[in-house]
JSON list of C-alpha atoms and ligand atoms in Angstrom, two decimals:
[
{"chain": "A", "resi": 6, "resn": "HIS", "atom": "CA", "xyz": [-8.82, -21.92, -3.42]},
{"chain": "A", "resi": 7, "resn": "MET", "atom": "CA", "xyz": [-8.60, -18.17, -3.60]},
{"chain": "A", "resi": 8, "resn": "LEU", "atom": "CA", "xyz": [-7.96, -15.93, -0.68]},
{"chain": "A", "resi": 9, "resn": "GLN", "atom": "CA", "xyz": [-10.75, -13.54, 0.21]},
{"chain": "A", "resi": 10, "resn": "VAL", "atom": "CA", "xyz": [-10.00, -9.87, 0.84]},
{"chain": "A", "resi": 11, "resn": "HIS", "atom": "CA", "xyz": [-12.44, -7.69, 2.75]},
{"chain": "A", "resi": 12, "resn": "GLN", "atom": "CA", "xyz": [-11.85, -3.93, 2.65]},
{"chain": "A", "resi": 13, "resn": "ILE", "atom": "CA", "xyz": [-12.75, -1.85, 5.71]},
{"chain": "A", "resi": 14, "resn": "PRO", "atom": "CA", "xyz": [-12.96, 1.96, 5.71]},
{"chain": "A", "resi": 15, "resn": "CYS", "atom": "CA", "xyz": [-11.30, 3.20, 8.91]},
{"chain": "A", "resi": 16, "resn": "LEU", "atom": "CA", "xyz": [-10.64, 6.61, 10.49]},
{"chain": "A", "resi": 17, "resn": "SER", "atom": "CA", "xyz": [-11.05, 9.47, 8.00]},
{"chain": "A", "resi": 18, "resn": "ASP", "atom": "CA", "xyz": [-9.34, 8.03, 4.93]},
{"chain": "A", "resi": 19, "resn": "ASN", "atom": "CA", "xyz": [-7.62, 4.75, 5.86]},
{"chain": "A", "resi": 20, "resn": "TYR", "atom": "CA", "xyz": [-8.43, 1.31, 4.53]},
{"chain": "A", "resi": 21, "resn": "GLY", "atom": "CA", "xyz": [-8.06, -1.74, 6.73]},
{"chain": "A", "resi": 22, "resn": "TYR", "atom": "CA", "xyz": [-8.10, -5.18, 5.14]},
{"chain": "A", "resi": 23, "resn": "LEU", "atom": "CA", "xyz": [-8.95, -8.67, 6.27]},
{"chain": "A", "resi": 24, "resn": "ILE", "atom": "CA", "xyz": [-7.47, -11.50, 4.26]},
{"chain": "A", "resi": 25, "resn": "HIS", "atom": "CA", "xyz": [-9.00, -14.93, 4.80]},
{"chain": "A", "resi": 26, "resn": "ASP", "atom": "CA", "xyz": [-7.95, -18.42, 3.75]},
{"chain": "A", "resi": 27, "resn": "ASP", "atom": "CA", "xyz": [-10.94, -20.78, 3.63]},
{"chain": "A", "resi": 28, "resn": "ASP", "atom": "CA", "xyz": [-8.86, -23.97, 3.77]},
{"chain": "A", "resi": 29, "resn": "SER", "atom": "CA", "xyz": [-6.98, -23.21, 6.97]},
{"chain": "A", "resi": 30, "resn": "GLY", "atom": "CA", "xyz": [-9.47, -20.75, 8.48]},
{"chain": "A", "resi": 31, "resn": "MET", "atom": "CA", "xyz": [-6.65, -18.27, 8.95]},
{"chain": "A", "resi": 32, "resn": "THR", "atom": "CA", "xyz": [-7.57, -14.59, 8.92]},
{"chain": "A", "resi": 33, "resn": "ALA", "atom": "CA", "xyz": [-5.15, -11.68, 9.00]},
{"chain": "A", "resi": 34, "resn": "THR", "atom": "CA", "xyz": [-5.76, -8.00, 9.30]},
{"chain": "A", "resi": 35, "resn": "ILE", "atom": "CA", "xyz": [-3.38, -5.89, 7.29]},
{"chain": "A", "resi": 36, "resn": "ASP", "atom": "CA", "xyz": [-2.50, -3.19, 9.83]},
{"chain": "A", "resi": 37, "resn": "THR", "atom": "CA", "xyz": [-4.76, -2.13, 12.67]},
{"chain": "A", "resi": 38, "resn": "PRO", "atom": "CA", "xyz": [-5.97, 1.38, 11.86]},
{"chain": "A", "resi": 39, "resn": "GLU", "atom": "CA", "xyz": [-9.10, 1.15, 14.02]},
{"chain": "A", "resi": 40, "resn": "VAL", "atom": "CA", "xyz": [-10.25, -1.68, 16.26]},
{"chain": "A", "resi": 41, "resn": "ALA", "atom": "CA", "xyz": [-14.07, -1.34, 16.19]},
{"chain": "A", "resi": 42, "resn": "PRO", "atom": "CA", "xyz": [-14.63, -1.57, 12.41]},
{"chain": "A", "resi": 43, "resn": "ILE", "atom": "CA", "xyz": [-12.13, -4.44, 12.17]},
{"chain": "A", "resi": 44, "resn": "ASN", "atom": "CA", "xyz": [-14.01, -6.35, 14.87]},
{"chain": "A", "resi": 45, "resn": "GLU", "atom": "CA", "xyz": [-17.35, -5.56, 13.21]},
{"chain": "A", "resi": 46, "resn": "ALA", "atom": "CA", "xyz": [-16.08, -6.94, 9.91]},
{"chain": "A", "resi": 47, "resn": "LEU", "atom": "CA", "xyz": [-14.77, -10.09, 11.60]},
{"chain": "A", "resi": 48, "resn": "LYS", "atom": "CA", "xyz": [-18.16, -10.61, 13.25]},
{"chain": "A", "resi": 49, "resn": "GLN", "atom": "CA", "xyz": [-20.04, -10.00, 10.02]},
{"chain": "A", "resi": 50, "resn": "LYS", "atom": "CA", "xyz": [-17.83, -12.51, 8.16]},
{"chain": "A", "resi": 51, "resn": "GLY", "atom": "CA", "xyz": [-17.72, -15.02, 10.99]},
{"chain": "A", "resi": 52, "resn": "TRP", "atom": "CA", "xyz": [-13.92, -15.07, 10.86]},
{"chain": "A", "resi": 53, "resn": "ARG", "atom": "CA", "xyz": [-11.51, -15.48, 13.77]},
{"chain": "A", "resi": 54, "resn": "LEU", "atom": "CA", "xyz": [-8.50, -13.17, 13.72]},
{"chain": "A", "resi": 55, "resn": "THR", "atom": "CA", "xyz": [-5.30, -15.24, 13.71]},
{"chain": "A", "resi": 56, "resn": "HIS", "atom": "CA", "xyz": [-2.72, -12.71, 12.47]},
{"chain": "A", "resi": 57, "resn": "ILE", "atom": "CA", "xyz": [-1.84, -9.06, 12.22]},
{"chain": "A", "resi": 58, "resn": "LEU", "atom": "CA", "xyz": [0.47, -8.12, 9.34]},
{"chain": "A", "resi": 59, "resn": "ASN", "atom": "CA", "xyz": [1.95, -4.67, 9.91]},
{"chain": "A", "resi": 60, "resn": "THR", "atom": "CA", "xyz": [3.29, -2.55, 7.08]},
{"chain": "A", "resi": 61, "resn": "HIS", "atom": "CA", "xyz": [4.83, 0.11, 9.36]},
{"chain": "A", "resi": 62, "resn": "HIS", "atom": "CA", "xyz": [4.74, 1.61, 12.81]},
{"chain": "A", "resi": 63, "resn": "HIS", "atom": "CA", "xyz": [2.54, 4.70, 12.30]},
{"chain": "A", "resi": 64, "resn": "PHE", "atom": "CA", "xyz": [-0.42, 4.94, 14.65]},
{"chain": "A", "resi": 65, "resn": "ASP", "atom": "CA", "xyz": [-2.98, 4.62, 11.85]},
{"chain": "A", "resi": 66, "resn": "HIS", "atom": "CA", "xyz": [-1.37, 1.26, 10.96]},
{"chain": "A", "resi": 67, "resn": "ALA", "atom": "CA", "xyz": [-0.25, -0.30, 14.24]},
{"chain": "A", "resi": 68, "resn": "GLY", "atom": "CA", "xyz": [-2.34, 1.66, 16.78]},
{"chain": "A", "resi": 69, "resn": "GLY", "atom": "CA", "xyz": [-4.81, -1.18, 17.31]},
{"chain": "A", "resi": 70, "resn": "ASN", "atom": "CA", "xyz": [-2.20, -3.95, 17.61]},
{"chain": "A", "resi": 71, "resn": "LEU", "atom": "CA", "xyz": [-2.22, -4.48, 21.37]},
{"chain": "A", "resi": 72, "resn": "GLU", "atom": "CA", "xyz": [-5.99, -4.29, 21.79]},
{"chain": "A", "resi": 73, "resn": "LEU", "atom": "CA", "xyz": [-6.62, -6.79, 18.99]},
{"chain": "A", "resi": 74, "resn": "LYS", "atom": "CA", "xyz": [-3.87, -9.10, 20.23]},
{"chain": "A", "resi": 75, "resn": "GLU", "atom": "CA", "xyz": [-5.39, -9.02, 23.70]},
{"chain": "A", "resi": 76, "resn": "GLN", "atom": "CA", "xyz": [-8.83, -9.89, 22.32]},
{"chain": "A", "resi": 77, "resn": "TRP", "atom": "CA", "xyz": [-7.86, -12.51, 19.75]},
{"chain": "A", "resi": 78, "resn": "ASP", "atom": "CA", "xyz": [-4.49, -13.86, 20.91]},
{"chain": "A", "resi": 79, "resn": "CYS", "atom": "CA", "xyz": [-3.31, -13.39, 17.34]},
{"chain": "A", "resi": 80, "resn": "THR", "atom": "CA", "xyz": [0.24, -13.45, 16.02]},
{"chain": "A", "resi": 81, "resn": "ILE", "atom": "CA", "xyz": [1.77, -10.14, 14.95]},
{"chain": "A", "resi": 82, "resn": "ILE", "atom": "CA", "xyz": [4.12, -10.19, 11.96]},
{"chain": "A", "resi": 83, "resn": "GLY", "atom": "CA", "xyz": [6.13, -7.07, 11.22]},
{"chain": "A", "resi": 84, "resn": "SER", "atom": "CA", "xyz": [9.45, -5.60, 10.19]},
{"chain": "A", "resi": 85, "resn": "GLY", "atom": "CA", "xyz": [12.46, -7.04, 12.03]},
{"chain": "A", "resi": 86, "resn": "PRO", "atom": "CA", "xyz": [14.59, -3.92, 11.56]},
{"chain": "A", "resi": 87, "resn": "ASP", "atom": "CA", "xyz": [11.71, -1.80, 12.91]},
{"chain": "A", "resi": 88, "resn": "ALA", "atom": "CA", "xyz": [10.61, -4.27, 15.60]},
{"chain": "A", "resi": 89, "resn": "ASP", "atom": "CA", "xyz": [11.13, -1.72, 18.40]},
{"chain": "A", "resi": 90, "resn": "ARG", "atom": "CA", "xyz": [8.31, 0.40, 16.99]},
{"chain": "A", "resi": 91, "resn": "ILE", "atom": "CA", "xyz": [5.81, -2.41, 16.21]},
{"chain": "A", "resi": 92, "resn": "PRO", "atom": "CA", "xyz": [3.69, -2.94, 19.35]},
{"chain": "A", "resi": 93, "resn": "GLY", "atom": "CA", "xyz": [3.35, -6.60, 20.35]},
{"chain": "A", "resi": 94, "resn": "ILE", "atom": "CA", "xyz": [5.42, -7.99, 17.46]},
{"chain": "A", "resi": 95, "resn": "ASP", "atom": "CA", "xyz": [5.89, -11.78, 17.55]},
{"chain": "A", "resi": 96, "resn": "THR", "atom": "CA", "xyz": [7.43, -12.66, 14.19]},
{"chain": "A", "resi": 97, "resn": "LYS", "atom": "CA", "xyz": [10.10, -10.49, 12.61]},
{"chain": "A", "resi": 98, "resn": "VAL", "atom": "CA", "xyz": [10.44, -10.47, 8.84]},
{"chain": "A", "resi": 99, "resn": "ASP", "atom": "CA", "xyz": [12.65, -8.59, 6.42]},
{"chain": "A", "resi": 100, "resn": "ASP", "atom": "CA", "xyz": [13.20, -7.98, 2.72]},
{"chain": "A", "resi": 101, "resn": "GLY", "atom": "CA", "xyz": [12.97, -11.15, 0.64]},
{"chain": "A", "resi": 102, "resn": "ASP", "atom": "CA", "xyz": [11.55, -13.32, 3.42]},
{"chain": "A", "resi": 103, "resn": "GLU", "atom": "CA", "xyz": [8.69, -15.65, 2.57]},
{"chain": "A", "resi": 104, "resn": "PHE", "atom": "CA", "xyz": [6.23, -17.19, 4.98]},
{"chain": "A", "resi": 105, "resn": "LEU", "atom": "CA", "xyz": [3.12, -19.31, 4.62]},
{"chain": "A", "resi": 106, "resn": "PHE", "atom": "CA", "xyz": [-0.43, -18.11, 5.21]},
{"chain": "A", "resi": 107, "resn": "GLY", "atom": "CA", "xyz": [-2.28, -21.40, 5.05]},
{"chain": "A", "resi": 108, "resn": "ASP", "atom": "CA", "xyz": [-0.95, -22.89, 1.80]},
{"chain": "A", "resi": 109, "resn": "HIS", "atom": "CA", "xyz": [-0.28, -19.45, 0.36]},
{"chain": "A", "resi": 110, "resn": "SER", "atom": "CA", "xyz": [3.20, -18.05, 0.15]},
{"chain": "A", "resi": 111, "resn": "VAL", "atom": "CA", "xyz": [3.64, -14.43, 1.25]},
{"chain": "A", "resi": 112, "resn": "LYS", "atom": "CA", "xyz": [6.72, -12.52, 0.19]},
{"chain": "A", "resi": 113, "resn": "VAL", "atom": "CA", "xyz": [8.01, -9.53, 2.12]},
{"chain": "A", "resi": 114, "resn": "PHE", "atom": "CA", "xyz": [9.49, -6.50, 0.43]},
{"chain": "A", "resi": 115, "resn": "ASP", "atom": "CA", "xyz": [11.34, -3.78, 2.31]},
{"chain": "A", "resi": 116, "resn": "VAL", "atom": "CA", "xyz": [9.92, -0.58, 0.85]},
{"chain": "A", "resi": 117, "resn": "SER", "atom": "CA", "xyz": [11.57, 1.96, 3.14]},
{"chain": "A", "resi": 118, "resn": "GLY", "atom": "CA", "xyz": [11.14, 5.65, 2.42]},
{"chain": "A", "resi": 119, "resn": "HIS", "atom": "CA", "xyz": [7.87, 6.75, 4.06]},
{"chain": "A", "resi": 120, "resn": "THR", "atom": "CA", "xyz": [9.41, 5.19, 7.17]},
{"chain": "A", "resi": 121, "resn": "ILE", "atom": "CA", "xyz": [12.59, 3.15, 7.56]},
{"chain": "A", "resi": 122, "resn": "GLY", "atom": "CA", "xyz": [11.51, -0.46, 7.91]},
{"chain": "A", "resi": 123, "resn": "HIS", "atom": "CA", "xyz": [8.25, -0.09, 6.00]},
{"chain": "A", "resi": 124, "resn": "ILE", "atom": "CA", "xyz": [7.36, -3.43, 4.41]},
{"chain": "A", "resi": 125, "resn": "ALA", "atom": "CA", "xyz": [4.87, -4.65, 1.79]},
{"chain": "A", "resi": 126, "resn": "PHE", "atom": "CA", "xyz": [3.25, -8.08, 1.59]},
{"chain": "A", "resi": 127, "resn": "HIS", "atom": "CA", "xyz": [2.88, -9.91, -1.73]},
{"chain": "A", "resi": 128, "resn": "PHE", "atom": "CA", "xyz": [0.54, -12.90, -2.03]},
{"chain": "A", "resi": 129, "resn": "ALA", "atom": "CA", "xyz": [1.87, -14.12, -5.37]},
{"chain": "A", "resi": 130, "resn": "ASP", "atom": "CA", "xyz": [-0.61, -16.92, -6.07]},
{"chain": "A", "resi": 131, "resn": "SER", "atom": "CA", "xyz": [-3.51, -14.49, -5.66]},
{"chain": "A", "resi": 132, "resn": "ASP", "atom": "CA", "xyz": [-1.78, -11.54, -7.37]},
{"chain": "A", "resi": 133, "resn": "ILE", "atom": "CA", "xyz": [-2.32, -9.37, -4.30]},
{"chain": "A", "resi": 134, "resn": "LEU", "atom": "CA", "xyz": [-0.02, -6.70, -2.91]},
{"chain": "A", "resi": 135, "resn": "PHE", "atom": "CA", "xyz": [-0.60, -4.82, 0.34]},
{"chain": "A", "resi": 136, "resn": "SER", "atom": "CA", "xyz": [1.52, -1.72, -0.11]},
{"chain": "A", "resi": 137, "resn": "GLY", "atom": "CA", "xyz": [0.67, 0.27, 3.03]},
{"chain": "A", "resi": 138, "resn": "ASP", "atom": "CA", "xyz": [1.84, 3.88, 2.71]},
{"chain": "A", "resi": 139, "resn": "ALA", "atom": "CA", "xyz": [4.66, 3.08, 0.26]},
{"chain": "A", "resi": 140, "resn": "LEU", "atom": "CA", "xyz": [2.70, 2.91, -2.99]},
{"chain": "A", "resi": 141, "resn": "PHE", "atom": "CA", "xyz": [-0.70, 4.61, -3.25]},
{"chain": "A", "resi": 142, "resn": "SER", "atom": "CA", "xyz": [-3.14, 4.70, -6.14]},
{"chain": "A", "resi": 143, "resn": "LEU", "atom": "CA", "xyz": [-1.52, 7.41, -8.29]},
{"chain": "A", "resi": 144, "resn": "GLY", "atom": "CA", "xyz": [0.86, 8.35, -5.50]},
{"chain": "A", "resi": 145, "resn": "CYS", "atom": "CA", "xyz": [3.50, 7.29, -3.03]},
{"chain": "A", "resi": 146, "resn": "GLY", "atom": "CA", "xyz": [4.02, 7.93, 0.65]},
{"chain": "A", "resi": 147, "resn": "ARG", "atom": "CA", "xyz": [5.56, 11.14, 1.92]},
{"chain": "A", "resi": 148, "resn": "LEU", "atom": "CA", "xyz": [9.24, 10.71, 2.79]},
{"chain": "A", "resi": 149, "resn": "PHE", "atom": "CA", "xyz": [9.19, 11.15, 6.56]},
{"chain": "A", "resi": 150, "resn": "GLU", "atom": "CA", "xyz": [12.31, 9.08, 7.21]},
{"chain": "A", "resi": 151, "resn": "GLY", "atom": "CA", "xyz": [13.93, 7.88, 4.00]},
{"chain": "A", "resi": 152, "resn": "THR", "atom": "CA", "xyz": [15.65, 9.57, 1.08]},
{"chain": "A", "resi": 153, "resn": "PRO", "atom": "CA", "xyz": [14.23, 9.87, -2.43]},
{"chain": "A", "resi": 154, "resn": "ALA", "atom": "CA", "xyz": [16.89, 7.41, -3.61]},
{"chain": "A", "resi": 155, "resn": "GLN", "atom": "CA", "xyz": [15.75, 4.90, -1.02]},
{"chain": "A", "resi": 156, "resn": "MET", "atom": "CA", "xyz": [12.08, 5.30, -1.95]},
{"chain": "A", "resi": 157, "resn": "TRP", "atom": "CA", "xyz": [12.84, 4.97, -5.64]},
{"chain": "A", "resi": 158, "resn": "GLN", "atom": "CA", "xyz": [14.77, 1.78, -4.91]},
{"chain": "A", "resi": 159, "resn": "SER", "atom": "CA", "xyz": [11.77, 0.51, -2.92]},
{"chain": "A", "resi": 160, "resn": "LEU", "atom": "CA", "xyz": [9.24, 1.31, -5.65]},
{"chain": "A", "resi": 161, "resn": "SER", "atom": "CA", "xyz": [11.56, -0.24, -8.24]},
{"chain": "A", "resi": 162, "resn": "LYS", "atom": "CA", "xyz": [11.07, -3.59, -6.51]},
{"chain": "A", "resi": 163, "resn": "LEU", "atom": "CA", "xyz": [7.28, -3.28, -6.78]},
{"chain": "A", "resi": 164, "resn": "ILE", "atom": "CA", "xyz": [7.45, -2.24, -10.45]},
{"chain": "A", "resi": 165, "resn": "LYS", "atom": "CA", "xyz": [8.92, -5.68, -11.20]},
{"chain": "A", "resi": 166, "resn": "LEU", "atom": "CA", "xyz": [5.73, -7.44, -10.06]},
{"chain": "A", "resi": 167, "resn": "PRO", "atom": "CA", "xyz": [3.21, -8.48, -12.75]},
{"chain": "A", "resi": 168, "resn": "ASP", "atom": "CA", "xyz": [0.84, -5.91, -14.25]},
{"chain": "A", "resi": 169, "resn": "SER", "atom": "CA", "xyz": [-2.04, -8.08, -13.02]},
{"chain": "A", "resi": 170, "resn": "THR", "atom": "CA", "xyz": [-1.07, -7.44, -9.38]},
{"chain": "A", "resi": 171, "resn": "ILE", "atom": "CA", "xyz": [-3.97, -5.99, -7.39]},
{"chain": "A", "resi": 172, "resn": "VAL", "atom": "CA", "xyz": [-2.62, -3.16, -5.26]},
{"chain": "A", "resi": 173, "resn": "TYR", "atom": "CA", "xyz": [-4.34, -2.59, -1.93]},
{"chain": "A", "resi": 174, "resn": "CYS", "atom": "CA", "xyz": [-2.95, 0.58, -0.41]},
{"chain": "A", "resi": 175, "resn": "ALA", "atom": "CA", "xyz": [-3.78, 2.05, 2.97]},
{"chain": "A", "resi": 176, "resn": "HIS", "atom": "CA", "xyz": [-5.39, 5.41, 2.16]},
{"chain": "A", "resi": 177, "resn": "GLU", "atom": "CA", "xyz": [-8.07, 6.90, -0.08]},
{"chain": "A", "resi": 178, "resn": "TYR", "atom": "CA", "xyz": [-5.87, 9.68, -1.46]},
{"chain": "A", "resi": 179, "resn": "THR", "atom": "CA", "xyz": [-6.45, 8.95, -5.14]},
{"chain": "A", "resi": 180, "resn": "GLN", "atom": "CA", "xyz": [-8.47, 11.99, -6.20]},
{"chain": "A", "resi": 181, "resn": "ALA", "atom": "CA", "xyz": [-5.91, 14.47, -4.83]},
{"chain": "A", "resi": 182, "resn": "ASN", "atom": "CA", "xyz": [-3.13, 12.33, -6.27]},
{"chain": "A", "resi": 183, "resn": "ALA", "atom": "CA", "xyz": [-4.81, 12.46, -9.69]},
{"chain": "A", "resi": 184, "resn": "ALA", "atom": "CA", "xyz": [-4.85, 16.26, -9.65]},
{"chain": "A", "resi": 185, "resn": "PHE", "atom": "CA", "xyz": [-1.13, 16.29, -8.96]},
{"chain": "A", "resi": 186, "resn": "ALA", "atom": "CA", "xyz": [-0.39, 13.57, -11.53]},
{"chain": "A", "resi": 187, "resn": "LEU", "atom": "CA", "xyz": [-2.19, 15.58, -14.21]},
{"chain": "A", "resi": 188, "resn": "SER", "atom": "CA", "xyz": [-0.14, 18.64, -13.28]},
{"chain": "A", "resi": 189, "resn": "VAL", "atom": "CA", "xyz": [3.12, 16.87, -14.09]},
{"chain": "A", "resi": 190, "resn": "GLU", "atom": "CA", "xyz": [1.96, 14.69, -16.99]},
{"chain": "A", "resi": 191, "resn": "PRO", "atom": "CA", "xyz": [-1.08, 16.39, -18.52]},
{"chain": "A", "resi": 192, "resn": "GLU", "atom": "CA", "xyz": [-0.62, 14.72, -21.92]},
{"chain": "A", "resi": 193, "resn": "ASN", "atom": "CA", "xyz": [-0.99, 11.18, -20.50]},
{"chain": "A", "resi": 194, "resn": "GLU", "atom": "CA", "xyz": [-4.25, 9.88, -21.98]},
{"chain": "A", "resi": 195, "resn": "ALA", "atom": "CA", "xyz": [-4.49, 6.85, -19.70]},
{"chain": "A", "resi": 196, "resn": "LEU", "atom": "CA", "xyz": [-4.16, 9.24, -16.76]},
{"chain": "A", "resi": 197, "resn": "GLN", "atom": "CA", "xyz": [-6.84, 11.58, -18.15]},
{"chain": "A", "resi": 198, "resn": "ALA", "atom": "CA", "xyz": [-9.27, 8.67, -18.51]},
{"chain": "A", "resi": 199, "resn": "ARG", "atom": "CA", "xyz": [-8.47, 7.34, -15.06]},
{"chain": "A", "resi": 200, "resn": "SER", "atom": "CA", "xyz": [-8.91, 10.74, -13.48]},
{"chain": "A", "resi": 201, "resn": "LYS", "atom": "CA", "xyz": [-12.45, 10.92, -14.89]},
{"chain": "A", "resi": 202, "resn": "GLU", "atom": "CA", "xyz": [-13.26, 7.46, -13.53]},
{"chain": "A", "resi": 203, "resn": "ILE", "atom": "CA", "xyz": [-11.90, 8.48, -10.12]},
{"chain": "A", "resi": 204, "resn": "ASP", "atom": "CA", "xyz": [-14.09, 11.58, -10.05]},
{"chain": "A", "resi": 205, "resn": "GLU", "atom": "CA", "xyz": [-17.13, 9.44, -10.87]},
{"chain": "A", "resi": 206, "resn": "LEU", "atom": "CA", "xyz": [-16.31, 6.85, -8.22]},
{"chain": "A", "resi": 207, "resn": "ARG", "atom": "CA", "xyz": [-15.80, 9.50, -5.55]},
{"chain": "A", "resi": 208, "resn": "ALA", "atom": "CA", "xyz": [-18.96, 11.38, -6.56]},
{"chain": "A", "resi": 209, "resn": "SER", "atom": "CA", "xyz": [-20.91, 8.19, -5.85]},
{"chain": "A", "resi": 210, "resn": "GLY", "atom": "CA", "xyz": [-19.02, 7.52, -2.61]},
{"chain": "A", "resi": 211, "resn": "LYS", "atom": "CA", "xyz": [-17.15, 4.49, -3.92]},
{"chain": "A", "resi": 212, "resn": "PRO", "atom": "CA", "xyz": [-13.53, 3.54, -3.18]},
{"chain": "A", "resi": 213, "resn": "THR", "atom": "CA", "xyz": [-10.88, 3.98, -5.87]},
{"chain": "A", "resi": 214, "resn": "VAL", "atom": "CA", "xyz": [-8.77, 1.29, -4.17]},
{"chain": "A", "resi": 215, "resn": "PRO", "atom": "CA", "xyz": [-7.64, -1.35, -5.10]},
{"chain": "A", "resi": 216, "resn": "SER", "atom": "CA", "xyz": [-6.05, -0.69, -8.47]},
{"chain": "A", "resi": 217, "resn": "LEU", "atom": "CA", "xyz": [-4.03, -2.80, -10.88]},
{"chain": "A", "resi": 218, "resn": "LEU", "atom": "CA", "xyz": [-0.26, -2.42, -10.93]},
{"chain": "A", "resi": 219, "resn": "GLY", "atom": "CA", "xyz": [-0.33, -2.28, -14.74]},
{"chain": "A", "resi": 220, "resn": "LEU", "atom": "CA", "xyz": [-2.56, 0.79, -14.54]},
{"chain": "A", "resi": 221, "resn": "GLU", "atom": "CA", "xyz": [-0.31, 2.31, -11.88]},
{"chain": "A", "resi": 222, "resn": "LYS", "atom": "CA", "xyz": [2.69, 1.85, -14.16]},
{"chain": "A", "resi": 223, "resn": "ALA", "atom": "CA", "xyz": [0.81, 3.68, -16.92]},
{"chain": "A", "resi": 224, "resn": "THR", "atom": "CA", "xyz": [-0.53, 6.54, -14.80]},
{"chain": "A", "resi": 225, "resn": "ASN", "atom": "CA", "xyz": [1.27, 6.96, -11.45]},
{"chain": "A", "resi": 226, "resn": "PRO", "atom": "CA", "xyz": [4.00, 9.61, -11.91]},
{"chain": "A", "resi": 227, "resn": "PHE", "atom": "CA", "xyz": [6.06, 8.10, -9.07]},
{"chain": "A", "resi": 228, "resn": "LEU", "atom": "CA", "xyz": [6.44, 4.91, -11.12]},
{"chain": "A", "resi": 229, "resn": "ARG", "atom": "CA", "xyz": [7.17, 6.82, -14.33]},
{"chain": "A", "resi": 230, "resn": "PRO", "atom": "CA", "xyz": [10.51, 8.64, -14.06]},
{"chain": "A", "resi": 231, "resn": "THR", "atom": "CA", "xyz": [11.35, 7.06, -17.44]},
{"chain": "A", "resi": 232, "resn": "SER", "atom": "CA", "xyz": [8.48, 8.97, -19.10]},
{"chain": "A", "resi": 233, "resn": "PRO", "atom": "CA", "xyz": [9.88, 11.48, -21.62]},
{"chain": "A", "resi": 234, "resn": "ASP", "atom": "CA", "xyz": [6.83, 13.73, -21.10]},
{"chain": "A", "resi": 235, "resn": "LEU", "atom": "CA", "xyz": [7.27, 13.73, -17.32]},
{"chain": "A", "resi": 236, "resn": "GLN", "atom": "CA", "xyz": [11.00, 14.39, -17.65]},
{"chain": "A", "resi": 237, "resn": "ARG", "atom": "CA", "xyz": [10.39, 17.28, -20.05]},
{"chain": "A", "resi": 238, "resn": "ASN", "atom": "CA", "xyz": [7.65, 18.80, -17.87]},
{"chain": "A", "resi": 239, "resn": "LEU", "atom": "CA", "xyz": [10.03, 18.74, -14.91]},
{"chain": "A", "resi": 240, "resn": "GLY", "atom": "CA", "xyz": [12.88, 20.21, -16.98]},
{"chain": "A", "resi": 241, "resn": "LEU", "atom": "CA", "xyz": [14.87, 17.00, -16.45]},
{"chain": "A", "resi": 242, "resn": "GLN", "atom": "CA", "xyz": [15.18, 15.40, -19.90]},
{"chain": "A", "resi": 243, "resn": "GLY", "atom": "CA", "xyz": [17.57, 12.48, -19.81]},
{"chain": "A", "resi": 244, "resn": "ALA", "atom": "CA", "xyz": [18.25, 12.94, -16.10]},
{"chain": "A", "resi": 245, "resn": "ASP", "atom": "CA", "xyz": [18.99, 10.17, -13.67]},
{"chain": "A", "resi": 246, "resn": "LEU", "atom": "CA", "xyz": [15.79, 8.34, -12.69]},
{"chain": "A", "resi": 247, "resn": "THR", "atom": "CA", "xyz": [16.39, 8.96, -8.99]},
{"chain": "A", "resi": 248, "resn": "GLU", "atom": "CA", "xyz": [16.63, 12.66, -9.71]},
{"chain": "A", "resi": 249, "resn": "VAL", "atom": "CA", "xyz": [13.37, 12.62, -11.70]},
{"chain": "A", "resi": 250, "resn": "PHE", "atom": "CA", "xyz": [11.66, 10.72, -8.91]},
{"chain": "A", "resi": 251, "resn": "ALA", "atom": "CA", "xyz": [13.03, 13.11, -6.28]},
{"chain": "A", "resi": 252, "resn": "GLU", "atom": "CA", "xyz": [11.81, 16.17, -8.18]},
{"chain": "A", "resi": 253, "resn": "THR", "atom": "CA", "xyz": [8.36, 14.58, -8.64]},
{"chain": "A", "resi": 254, "resn": "ARG", "atom": "CA", "xyz": [8.17, 13.92, -4.89]},
{"chain": "A", "resi": 255, "resn": "ARG", "atom": "CA", "xyz": [9.37, 17.47, -4.10]},
{"chain": "A", "resi": 256, "resn": "ARG", "atom": "CA", "xyz": [6.69, 18.96, -6.32]},
{"chain": "A", "resi": 257, "resn": "LYS", "atom": "CA", "xyz": [3.99, 16.82, -4.74]},
{"chain": "A", "resi": 258, "resn": "ASP", "atom": "CA", "xyz": [5.09, 18.02, -1.29]},
{"chain": "A", "resi": 259, "resn": "ASN", "atom": "CA", "xyz": [4.51, 21.59, -2.44]},
{"chain": "A", "resi": 260, "resn": "PHE", "atom": "CA", "xyz": [1.39, 20.97, -4.55]},
{"chain": "B", "resi": 324, "resn": "LIG", "atom": "ZN1", "xyz": [2.14, 6.05, 7.46]},
{"chain": "B", "resi": 325, "resn": "LIG", "atom": "FE1", "xyz": [-0.98, 5.96, 6.96]}
]
């Protein structure tokens, strides 16, 4: 049996997600950006919230934790190393840990960089990754706490997942990310095509999230420091991959 994912627009540009296992009846919300739309979705689906899986401590990800826990008596799973900043945390997990959601194994990746202690959740049997603010469609999270080297190390873990992985990130930033991506790798044909699709989706009010990891690898500049075109455009031919990544991130910060 497949897991069901229900995507919930929250706040101005966040996505919340419910993930539901029919066999066990378990339902988790990935982060708690906004309580009302999460509760509305639960009501509409007829699902009972059993878990909160937090990617990181920012308010638009963990701000609804305590209210939802109070209402649903659900279990909050979050980063052990960042437990002090995860309101109401019950179960502490860290890089490489696996836990069961019904019969489905969930693997935890530490993807520090945007924050220290940011984690991602991989549901391998369903090819689903919840990447929070670490990996975005065509982008990556701003480095508020970590170093470029740390973020590159984090993203390198996600790159190893199968191309068929469905990436559910936490924000609708894709159109702005595409403009930046084209500025640093204008000759990338897959990126050109994707940028057109993104414009069409946004013009008709549709989400650009989720995306496939294979497509991210082909088009997201933050996963492409090995690209000779990107390296040349940055003036960093043959440079260390961390350096290429760092320069890409620096340019995005100033774009
Ligand atoms: Zn954040
Ligand atoms: Fe966020």
